[in-house]
Tab-separated table of C-alpha atoms in Angstrom:
chain	number	residue	atom	x	y	z
A	1332	MET	CA	6.898	13.018	-3.179
A	1333	ARG	CA	8.146	9.475	-3.417
A	1334	LYS	CA	11.848	9.410	-2.583
A	1335	PRO	CA	14.372	7.012	-4.091
A	1336	LEU	CA	15.176	4.211	-1.703
A	1337	LEU	CA	18.693	3.911	-0.282
A	1338	PHE	CA	19.652	0.560	1.178
A	1339	VAL	CA	21.689	-2.575	0.613
A	1340	CYS	CA	20.780	-4.899	-2.233
A	1341	PHE	CA	19.347	-8.390	-1.731
A	1342	ALA	CA	18.129	-10.877	-4.321
A	1343	LEU	CA	14.446	-11.803	-4.762
A	1344	PHE	CA	12.675	-14.647	-6.526
A	1345	PHE	CA	9.490	-14.883	-8.547
A	1346	SER	CA	7.409	-17.307	-10.602
A	1347	CYS	CA	3.577	-17.982	-12.701
A	1348	GLY	CA	-0.387	-16.388	-13.494
A	1349	ARG	CA	-3.085	-15.522	-16.097
A	1350	SER	CA	-5.166	-12.624	-17.309
A	1351	GLY	CA	-8.784	-11.733	-18.068
A	1352	GLU	CA	-10.940	-9.194	-19.900
A	1353	LYS	CA	-11.226	-5.443	-19.760
A	1354	LYS	CA	-13.925	-3.833	-17.628
A	1355	LYS	CA	-16.273	-1.301	-19.180
A	1356	SER	CA	-17.569	1.887	-17.612
A	1357	THR	CA	-21.271	2.051	-16.741
A	1358	GLU	CA	-23.717	3.854	-19.022
A	1359	SER	CA	-24.569	6.438	-16.336
A	1360	GLY	CA	-21.622	8.585	-17.390
A	1361	ASN	CA	-18.914	10.160	-15.284
A	1362	ILE	CA	-20.344	10.732	-11.783
A	1363	LEU	CA	-17.260	12.768	-10.813
A	1364	GLU	CA	-17.377	15.071	-13.830
A	1365	ASN	CA	-18.672	18.069	-11.829
A	1366	LEU	CA	-17.064	17.155	-8.516
A	1367	SER	CA	-16.260	19.813	-5.948
A	1368	TYR	CA	-14.628	19.280	-2.594
A	1369	SER	CA	-13.877	20.952	0.712
A	1370	VAL	CA	-11.102	20.204	3.218
A	1371	ASP	CA	-11.270	20.335	7.015
A	1372	THR	CA	-8.410	19.668	9.412
A	1373	VAL	CA	-9.102	17.659	12.562
A	1374	VAL	CA	-6.667	16.954	15.413
A	1375	VAL	CA	-6.658	13.991	17.802
A	1376	ASP	CA	-7.158	14.742	21.503
A	1377	VAL	CA	-4.268	12.773	23.022
A	1378	LYS	CA	-5.398	13.380	26.633
A	1379	GLY	CA	-1.879	14.068	27.842
A	1380	GLU	CA	-0.250	11.124	26.073
A	1381	ILE	CA	2.423	11.396	23.401
A	1382	ILE	CA	2.080	10.003	19.882
A	1383	ASN	CA	5.491	9.598	18.264
A	1384	LEU	CA	5.289	11.167	14.816
A	1385	ASN	CA	9.015	11.115	14.022
A	1386	HIS	CA	8.234	8.975	10.981
A	1387	GLY	CA	4.722	10.230	10.422
A	1388	LEU	CA	1.813	7.819	10.395
A	1389	GLU	CA	3.933	5.127	8.781
A	1390	TYR	CA	2.608	1.920	10.361
A	1391	PHE	CA	-1.130	1.770	10.969
A	1392	ASP	CA	-4.236	-0.269	10.274
A	1393	LEU	CA	-7.974	0.331	10.529
A	1394	SER	CA	-10.786	-1.619	12.133
A	1395	PRO	CA	-13.197	-3.153	9.596
A	1396	ASP	CA	-15.870	-0.556	10.447
A	1397	ARG	CA	-13.353	2.313	10.137
A	1398	THR	CA	-14.139	3.591	13.643
A	1399	SER	CA	-10.664	2.880	15.050
A	1400	LEU	CA	-7.115	3.391	13.837
A	1401	ILE	CA	-4.275	1.380	15.405
A	1402	PHE	CA	-0.844	3.024	15.179
A	1403	PHE	CA	2.383	1.075	15.736
A	1404	ASP	CA	5.241	2.962	17.407
A	1405	ARG	CA	8.274	0.814	16.560
A	1406	GLN	CA	10.672	2.885	18.629
A	1407	GLN	CA	8.769	2.265	21.853
A	1408	THR	CA	7.247	-1.104	20.857
A	1409	LEU	CA	3.676	-0.071	21.579
A	1410	PHE	CA	0.373	0.308	19.788
A	1411	GLN	CA	-2.021	3.224	20.196
A	1412	GLU	CA	-5.707	3.183	19.299
A	1413	ILE	CA	-7.468	6.286	17.978
A	1414	ASP	CA	-11.258	6.665	17.993
A	1415	LEU	CA	-11.865	8.217	14.558
A	1416	ASP	CA	-15.452	9.194	15.336
A	1417	GLN	CA	-14.616	11.043	18.563
A	1418	MET	CA	-11.049	11.968	17.485
A	1419	VAL	CA	-9.535	10.974	20.829
A	1420	ILE	CA	-6.843	8.521	21.856
A	1421	LYS	CA	-8.645	5.460	23.122
A	1422	ALA	CA	-5.889	3.273	24.547
A	1423	THR	CA	-2.159	2.537	24.549
A	1424	TYR	CA	-0.988	-1.078	24.380
A	1425	PRO	CA	2.646	-1.729	25.413
A	1426	PHE	CA	4.382	-4.791	23.929
A	1427	GLU	CA	7.696	-6.531	24.527
A	1428	LEU	CA	10.536	-6.541	22.020
A	1429	GLU	CA	12.239	-9.661	23.382
A	1430	GLY	CA	11.194	-12.589	25.549
A	1431	PRO	CA	8.395	-15.187	25.174
A	1432	ASN	CA	5.929	-12.538	23.978
A	1433	GLY	CA	8.512	-10.516	22.060
A	1434	LEU	CA	7.665	-9.075	18.651
A	1435	GLY	CA	11.193	-9.046	17.330
A	1436	ARG	CA	12.154	-6.414	14.762
A	1437	SER	CA	8.780	-6.138	13.106
A	1438	SER	CA	7.582	-3.141	11.129
A	1439	TYR	CA	4.244	-4.318	9.750
A	1440	PHE	CA	1.067	-5.607	11.362
A	1441	GLN	CA	-2.507	-6.463	10.450
A	1442	LEU	CA	-5.534	-5.805	12.658
A	1443	LEU	CA	-7.795	-8.856	12.375
A	1444	PRO	CA	-11.613	-8.740	12.766
A	1445	ASP	CA	-11.440	-10.205	16.301
A	1446	ARG	CA	-9.102	-7.340	17.335
A	1447	THR	CA	-6.037	-9.547	17.481
A	1448	LEU	CA	-2.867	-8.569	15.629
A	1449	MET	CA	-1.016	-10.587	13.015
A	1450	ILE	CA	2.587	-9.423	13.331
A	1451	PRO	CA	5.120	-10.869	10.864
A	1452	SER	CA	8.892	-10.608	11.110
A	1453	LEU	CA	11.912	-12.468	9.773
A	1454	LEU	CA	12.568	-14.390	12.965
A	1455	LYS	CA	9.284	-14.225	14.892
A	1456	SER	CA	5.777	-14.114	13.476
A	1457	GLY	CA	2.605	-14.601	15.432
A	1458	ILE	CA	-0.901	-13.656	16.492
A	1459	TYR	CA	-1.083	-11.383	19.554
A	1460	ASN	CA	-3.868	-9.885	21.608
A	1461	LEU	CA	-3.852	-6.209	22.524
A	1462	HIS	CA	-2.507	-7.026	25.975
A	1463	GLY	CA	0.802	-7.930	24.334
A	1464	GLU	CA	0.346	-11.671	24.798
A	1465	LEU	CA	1.401	-14.139	22.124
A	1466	LEU	CA	-1.531	-16.372	21.185
A	1467	SER	CA	0.134	-18.470	18.476
A	1468	ARG	CA	3.263	-18.575	16.369
A	1469	ILE	CA	3.134	-18.505	12.564
A	1470	SER	CA	5.667	-20.445	10.534
A	1471	MET	CA	6.693	-18.527	7.420
A	1472	ARG	CA	10.393	-19.142	6.918
A	1473	PRO	CA	11.002	-19.697	3.188
A	1474	SER	CA	13.517	-22.444	3.936
A	1475	ASP	CA	10.705	-24.512	5.485
A	1476	ILE	CA	8.301	-24.150	2.551
A	1477	ASP	CA	8.329	-26.285	-0.591
A	1478	GLY	CA	9.304	-24.149	-3.596
A	1479	PHE	CA	10.265	-21.177	-1.434
A	1480	ASP	CA	13.731	-22.339	-0.407
A	1481	THR	CA	15.528	-19.948	-2.784
A	1482	LEU	CA	13.325	-17.015	-1.767
A	1483	ASN	CA	15.041	-14.282	0.211
A	1484	PRO	CA	13.156	-13.939	3.550
A	1485	PHE	CA	12.759	-10.187	3.052
A	1486	THR	CA	10.644	-10.731	-0.062
A	1487	LEU	CA	7.941	-12.583	1.821
A	1488	MET	CA	7.212	-9.545	4.013
A	1489	TYR	CA	6.114	-7.223	1.198
A	1490	GLU	CA	2.380	-6.395	1.593
A	1491	ILE	CA	1.894	-9.594	3.596
A	1492	LEU	CA	-1.584	-10.222	4.983
A	1493	MET	CA	-3.606	-13.041	6.483
A	1494	ASP	CA	-7.040	-14.224	5.394
A	1495	PRO	CA	-8.813	-14.444	8.771
A	1496	LYS	CA	-11.249	-17.040	7.411
A	1497	SER	CA	-8.742	-19.559	6.069
A	1498	GLY	CA	-5.568	-18.621	7.905
A	1499	LEU	CA	-3.692	-18.464	4.593
A	1500	LEU	CA	-1.013	-15.832	4.088
A	1501	TYR	CA	-0.603	-13.759	0.925
A	1502	SER	CA	2.268	-11.494	-0.072
A	1503	LEU	CA	4.036	-9.983	-3.090
A	1504	PRO	CA	7.658	-11.153	-3.301
A	1505	GLY	CA	9.721	-10.070	-6.264
A	1506	ASP	CA	12.976	-8.960	-7.782
A	1507	TYR	CA	14.749	-6.246	-5.813
A	1508	ILE	CA	16.349	-4.435	-8.753
A	1509	THR	CA	13.537	-4.551	-11.325
A	1510	GLY	CA	10.706	-4.220	-8.814
A	1511	VAL	CA	8.695	-6.919	-10.613
A	1512	ARG	CA	6.557	-8.830	-8.091
A	1513	ASN	CA	4.390	-11.924	-7.951
A	1514	LEU	CA	1.713	-13.372	-5.706
A	1515	ALA	CA	2.809	-15.772	-2.965
A	1516	ILE	CA	0.276	-17.970	-1.163
A	1517	LEU	CA	1.355	-19.734	2.014
A	1518	ASP	CA	-0.443	-22.158	4.287
A	1519	PRO	CA	1.417	-21.887	7.628
A	1520	SER	CA	-0.430	-24.907	9.045
A	1521	ASN	CA	1.449	-27.301	6.748
A	1522	SER	CA	4.290	-25.119	5.394
A	1523	GLU	CA	3.022	-25.420	1.832
A	1524	GLY	CA	2.908	-22.583	-0.643
A	1525	LYS	CA	2.969	-21.479	-4.253
A	1526	ILE	CA	4.023	-18.453	-6.271
A	1527	ILE	CA	1.822	-17.125	-9.085
A	1528	LYS	CA	3.284	-14.938	-11.801
A	1529	LEU	CA	1.619	-11.553	-12.437
A	1530	SER	CA	2.633	-11.282	-16.075
A	1531	GLU	CA	0.522	-8.214	-16.931
A	1532	MET	CA	2.499	-6.190	-14.392
A	1533	GLU	CA	5.969	-7.307	-15.479
A	1534	LYS	CA	6.267	-4.086	-17.486
A	1535	ALA	CA	6.967	-2.450	-14.099
A	1536	GLY	CA	10.550	-3.602	-14.606
A	1537	ASN	CA	10.877	-1.257	-17.579
A	1538	PHE	CA	10.591	1.735	-15.241
A	1539	SER	CA	13.031	0.838	-12.471
A	1540	VAL	CA	16.099	3.058	-12.020
A	1541	PHE	CA	19.179	1.692	-10.241
A	1542	TRP	CA	22.347	3.548	-9.273
A	1543	ASN	CA	25.142	1.619	-7.594
A	1544	THR	CA	27.226	4.034	-5.515
A	1545	GLU	CA	30.234	3.553	-3.258
A	1546	ASN	CA	28.136	4.327	-0.168
A	1547	GLY	CA	25.054	2.313	-1.027
A	1548	LYS	CA	22.500	1.710	-3.725
A	1549	ALA	CA	19.876	4.162	-4.947
A	1550	LEU	CA	16.805	2.483	-6.352
A	1551	GLU	CA	13.431	3.587	-7.681
A	1552	THR	CA	10.832	0.915	-8.490
A	1553	GLU	CA	7.082	0.750	-8.971
A	1554	ASP	CA	4.872	0.173	-5.918
A	1555	TYR	CA	2.416	-2.708	-5.589
A	1556	SER	CA	-0.506	-3.089	-3.204
A	1557	LEU	CA	-2.411	-6.099	-1.888
A	1558	ASN	CA	-5.855	-5.833	-0.282
A	1559	LEU	CA	-8.383	-8.453	0.787
A	1560	ILE	CA	-12.075	-7.585	0.530
A	1561	ASP	CA	-14.331	-10.468	1.578
A	1562	ASP	CA	-13.003	-13.369	-0.524
A	1563	ILE	CA	-11.236	-11.340	-3.219
A	1564	LEU	CA	-7.589	-10.292	-3.242
A	1565	ILE	CA	-6.967	-7.047	-5.137
A	1566	ILE	CA	-3.482	-6.505	-6.556
A	1567	THR	CA	-2.482	-3.180	-8.059
A	1568	CYS	CA	0.742	-1.646	-9.356
A	1569	THR	CA	1.606	2.002	-9.933
A	1570	ILE	CA	2.664	1.098	-13.485
A	1571	GLY	CA	-0.939	1.411	-14.706
A	1572	SER	CA	-4.652	1.283	-14.001
A	1573	GLY	CA	-4.994	-2.483	-14.441
A	1574	LEU	CA	-5.510	-4.789	-11.491
A	1575	TYR	CA	-5.561	-8.471	-10.661
A	1576	LEU	CA	-8.413	-10.116	-8.777
A	1577	TYR	CA	-7.640	-13.399	-7.053
A	1578	TYR	CA	-10.732	-15.274	-5.899
A	1579	THR	CA	-9.636	-17.118	-2.782
A	1580	LYS	CA	-12.523	-19.618	-2.838
A	1581	THR	CA	-12.023	-20.756	-6.439
A	1582	GLU	CA	-8.292	-19.907	-6.700
A	1583	ASN	CA	-8.937	-18.115	-10.007
A	1584	LEU	CA	-6.808	-15.140	-11.048
A	1585	GLU	CA	-8.148	-12.512	-13.474
A	1586	TYR	CA	-6.727	-9.278	-14.831
A	1587	PHE	CA	-8.834	-6.197	-15.595
A	1588	ASP	CA	-8.107	-2.782	-17.016
A	1589	PHE	CA	-10.244	0.343	-17.309
A	1590	PRO	CA	-11.175	2.804	-20.090
A	1591	HIS	CA	-9.843	5.855	-18.251
A	1592	LYS	CA	-10.029	9.139	-20.154
A	1593	VAL	CA	-8.839	11.906	-17.806
A	1594	ALA	CA	-5.441	10.266	-17.267
A	1595	PRO	CA	-3.200	7.886	-19.248
A	1596	ARG	CA	-3.841	4.203	-18.529
A	1597	GLU	CA	-0.180	3.412	-17.888
A	1598	LYS	CA	3.398	4.629	-18.025
A	1599	THR	CA	5.049	4.674	-21.448
A	1600	GLY	CA	8.382	5.489	-23.065
A	1601	GLU	CA	11.911	4.304	-22.433
A	1602	VAL	CA	13.913	4.615	-19.225
A	1603	LEU	CA	17.565	3.788	-18.649
A	1604	ASN	CA	17.322	1.168	-15.908
A	1605	GLU	CA	20.900	1.338	-14.613
A	1606	VAL	CA	22.917	4.541	-14.356
A	1607	SER	CA	26.397	5.463	-13.138
A	1608	THR	CA	25.995	9.070	-11.958
A	1609	GLU	CA	23.688	11.007	-9.657
A	1610	LYS	CA	22.776	13.353	-12.503
A	1611	ASP	CA	21.655	10.461	-14.694
A	1612	PHE	CA	19.719	8.909	-11.808
A	1613	TRP	CA	17.724	12.110	-11.328
A	1614	LYS	CA	17.188	12.460	-15.084
A	1615	GLU	CA	15.707	8.967	-15.396
A	1616	TYR	CA	13.781	9.257	-12.108
A	1617	ARG	CA	12.115	12.445	-13.413
A	1618	LYS	CA	10.915	10.524	-16.473
A	1619	VAL	CA	9.176	7.986	-14.236
A	1620	ALA	CA	7.834	10.336	-11.547
A	1621	GLY	CA	6.314	12.677	-14.127
A	1622	GLN	CA	4.092	9.918	-15.471
A	1623	ILE	CA	0.879	8.562	-14.003
A	1624	SER	CA	1.076	6.357	-10.916
A	1625	TYR	CA	-2.107	4.508	-9.956
A	1626	ARG	CA	-2.443	3.854	-6.225
A	1627	GLU	CA	-4.252	1.061	-4.413
A	1628	ILE	CA	-8.021	0.626	-4.635
A	1629	MET	CA	-9.899	1.133	-1.356
A	1630	TRP	CA	-13.407	-0.111	-0.571
A	1631	ASP	CA	-15.828	2.185	1.272
A	1632	SER	CA	-18.832	0.265	2.632
A	1633	PRO	CA	-21.153	3.197	3.469
A	1634	THR	CA	-21.085	4.433	-0.141
A	1635	SER	CA	-20.699	0.949	-1.708
A	1636	LYS	CA	-17.861	2.178	-3.887
A	1637	HIS	CA	-14.198	1.534	-4.501
A	1638	TYR	CA	-12.072	4.685	-4.584
A	1639	ARG	CA	-8.616	5.174	-5.988
A	1640	LEU	CA	-6.083	7.951	-6.327
A	1641	ALA	CA	-3.494	8.447	-9.038
A	1642	SER	CA	-0.818	11.078	-9.320
A	1643	LYS	CA	1.928	12.676	-11.367
A	1644	THR	CA	4.966	14.258	-9.735
A	1645	ILE	CA	6.543	17.042	-11.788
A	1646	LEU	CA	10.127	17.338	-10.593
A	1647	GLY	CA	12.577	20.163	-11.228
A	1648	GLU	CA	15.942	19.912	-12.926
A	1649	THR	CA	17.562	19.295	-9.523
A	1650	GLU	CA	16.397	17.651	-6.310
A	1651	GLU	CA	16.451	21.015	-4.520
A	1652	GLU	CA	13.729	22.501	-6.731
A	1653	PRO	CA	10.126	22.159	-5.462
A	1654	ALA	CA	7.875	19.595	-7.087
A	1655	ASP	CA	4.398	20.083	-8.528
A	1656	TYR	CA	1.695	17.444	-8.397
A	1657	GLU	CA	-1.408	16.351	-10.238
A	1658	VAL	CA	-3.795	14.169	-8.219
A	1659	TYR	CA	-6.696	12.222	-9.716
A	1660	LEU	CA	-9.701	10.537	-8.107
A	1661	PHE	CA	-11.498	7.470	-9.517
A	1662	ALA	CA	-14.670	5.720	-8.366
A	1663	TYR	CA	-15.806	2.169	-9.178
A	1664	ASP	CA	-18.836	0.113	-8.181
A	1665	GLN	CA	-18.619	-3.104	-6.152
A	1666	ASN	CA	-18.023	-5.082	-9.359
A	1667	PHE	CA	-15.143	-2.797	-10.389
A	1668	ASN	CA	-17.046	-1.022	-13.149
A	1669	LEU	CA	-15.713	2.501	-13.643
A	1670	LEU	CA	-18.226	5.092	-12.379
A	1671	GLY	CA	-16.261	8.318	-12.493
A	1672	GLU	CA	-12.884	10.014	-12.772
A	1673	THR	CA	-11.563	13.519	-12.314
A	1674	LEU	CA	-8.498	15.660	-11.723
A	1675	LEU	CA	-8.620	17.114	-8.204
A	1676	LYS	CA	-8.056	20.723	-9.212
A	1677	GLY	CA	-6.346	22.907	-6.646
A	1678	LEU	CA	-4.652	20.000	-4.879
A	1679	ASN	CA	-0.905	20.387	-5.304
A	1680	GLU	CA	0.349	17.847	-2.803
A	1681	LEU	CA	0.068	14.104	-2.395
A	1682	PRO	CA	-2.205	12.796	0.367
A	1683	GLU	CA	-0.080	10.982	2.954
A	1684	SER	CA	-0.979	7.783	4.844
A	1685	TYR	CA	-4.525	8.146	3.573
A	1686	PHE	CA	-7.714	6.111	3.705
A	1687	PHE	CA	-11.400	6.456	2.876
A	1688	LYS	CA	-14.087	6.603	5.549
A	1689	ASP	CA	-17.783	7.307	4.918
A	1690	GLY	CA	-17.026	8.519	1.407
A	1691	LYS	CA	-14.426	11.014	2.627
A	1692	LEU	CA	-10.684	10.966	2.051
A	1693	TRP	CA	-8.629	11.177	5.244
A	1694	SER	CA	-4.984	12.169	4.860
A	1695	TYR	CA	-2.443	12.338	7.694
A	1696	VAL	CA	-1.083	15.754	8.674
A	1697	ASN	CA	1.250	16.812	11.470
A	1698	VAL	CA	-0.308	19.760	13.287
A	1699	GLU	CA	2.376	21.226	15.542
A	1700	ASP	CA	3.592	17.719	16.422
A	1701	GLU	CA	0.058	16.488	17.055
A	1702	LEU	CA	-1.683	13.777	15.027
A	1703	GLY	CA	-4.155	15.305	12.618
A	1704	PHE	CA	-5.994	14.580	9.393
A	1705	SER	CA	-7.057	16.594	6.387
A	1706	VAL	CA	-10.588	15.353	5.681
A	1707	PHE	CA	-11.776	15.811	2.085
A	1708	THR	CA	-15.543	15.955	1.583
A	1709	PHE	CA	-16.490	15.232	-2.037
A	1710	ASN	CA	-19.693	16.606	-3.558
A	1711	PHE	CA	-20.879	14.988	-6.783
């Protein structure tokens, strides 16, 4: 289940956007209506090496062809490459934390098509090769960018990615308390940037829950995602099924929603956004978690489809009680027309650190402290 976040508050900044029309489903009907699935568990052959799973498969990225997975071990400052076809560890790449090639305190990275790594951090950001060598520095300090000077540096790191064709950076900064985010576009070559408002997703702020305690701050907000497929940025939010498409060549932003039938299109109702007791925090959090949350859309080239999961988390009266889950699967064509939707019956847990490969859903599992995956094969 998604846990409330506990950490110190910092202020975020946001700004401007526009919306488009609703997408229709195709006339072929619901291709997932009679879906069945099977699940196999596979385990990586580590060949005597150790993969640190203390925090699960938290920081990873995939090669464009989905044959390799790169895992970042922050504790040991190293990257490990897994061959997903052979299910063996392929290589370990040690990096430096400090020094001329140091990564700094980074937690996120992006594997670029040329197998270099874009690694952003608050103090040091750069492009590295897999030998741990710094190839170039990236300037992304908000204080150096026109219009970003009031932006908290932490906000620029959320979902940040680089367009390997243009070198532009995109991220989703926003307000810490409400969870409302916007699209930031940054050109590191000239320290210019702009922030575009995502107005159709501002309703996410209606479902944030904030509890200010003596020992910290408990906060639950909606999640956003940012993906780049060819020349199109895809922005989603767990608040609902709608998504933004930003066309990087034309700089046009459009909003689309879908005529989903098996699940509600978005969260509804009223939530108390700020509470003063733990009991009230859990009460309001249950209201949010029990509603639909639409996850990011993922493109699968071999099947020429976009896939997406959504879920509901049914929480008990107290945090100690076990949760129940409903998980949904959606399929769209390459133009984002809805092809099919279904409830994944019999699945009572949320896939973790998941991705799609060859039409199958891969979800991380820890198998006796070894890296494994539950692989879902869908038949429809």
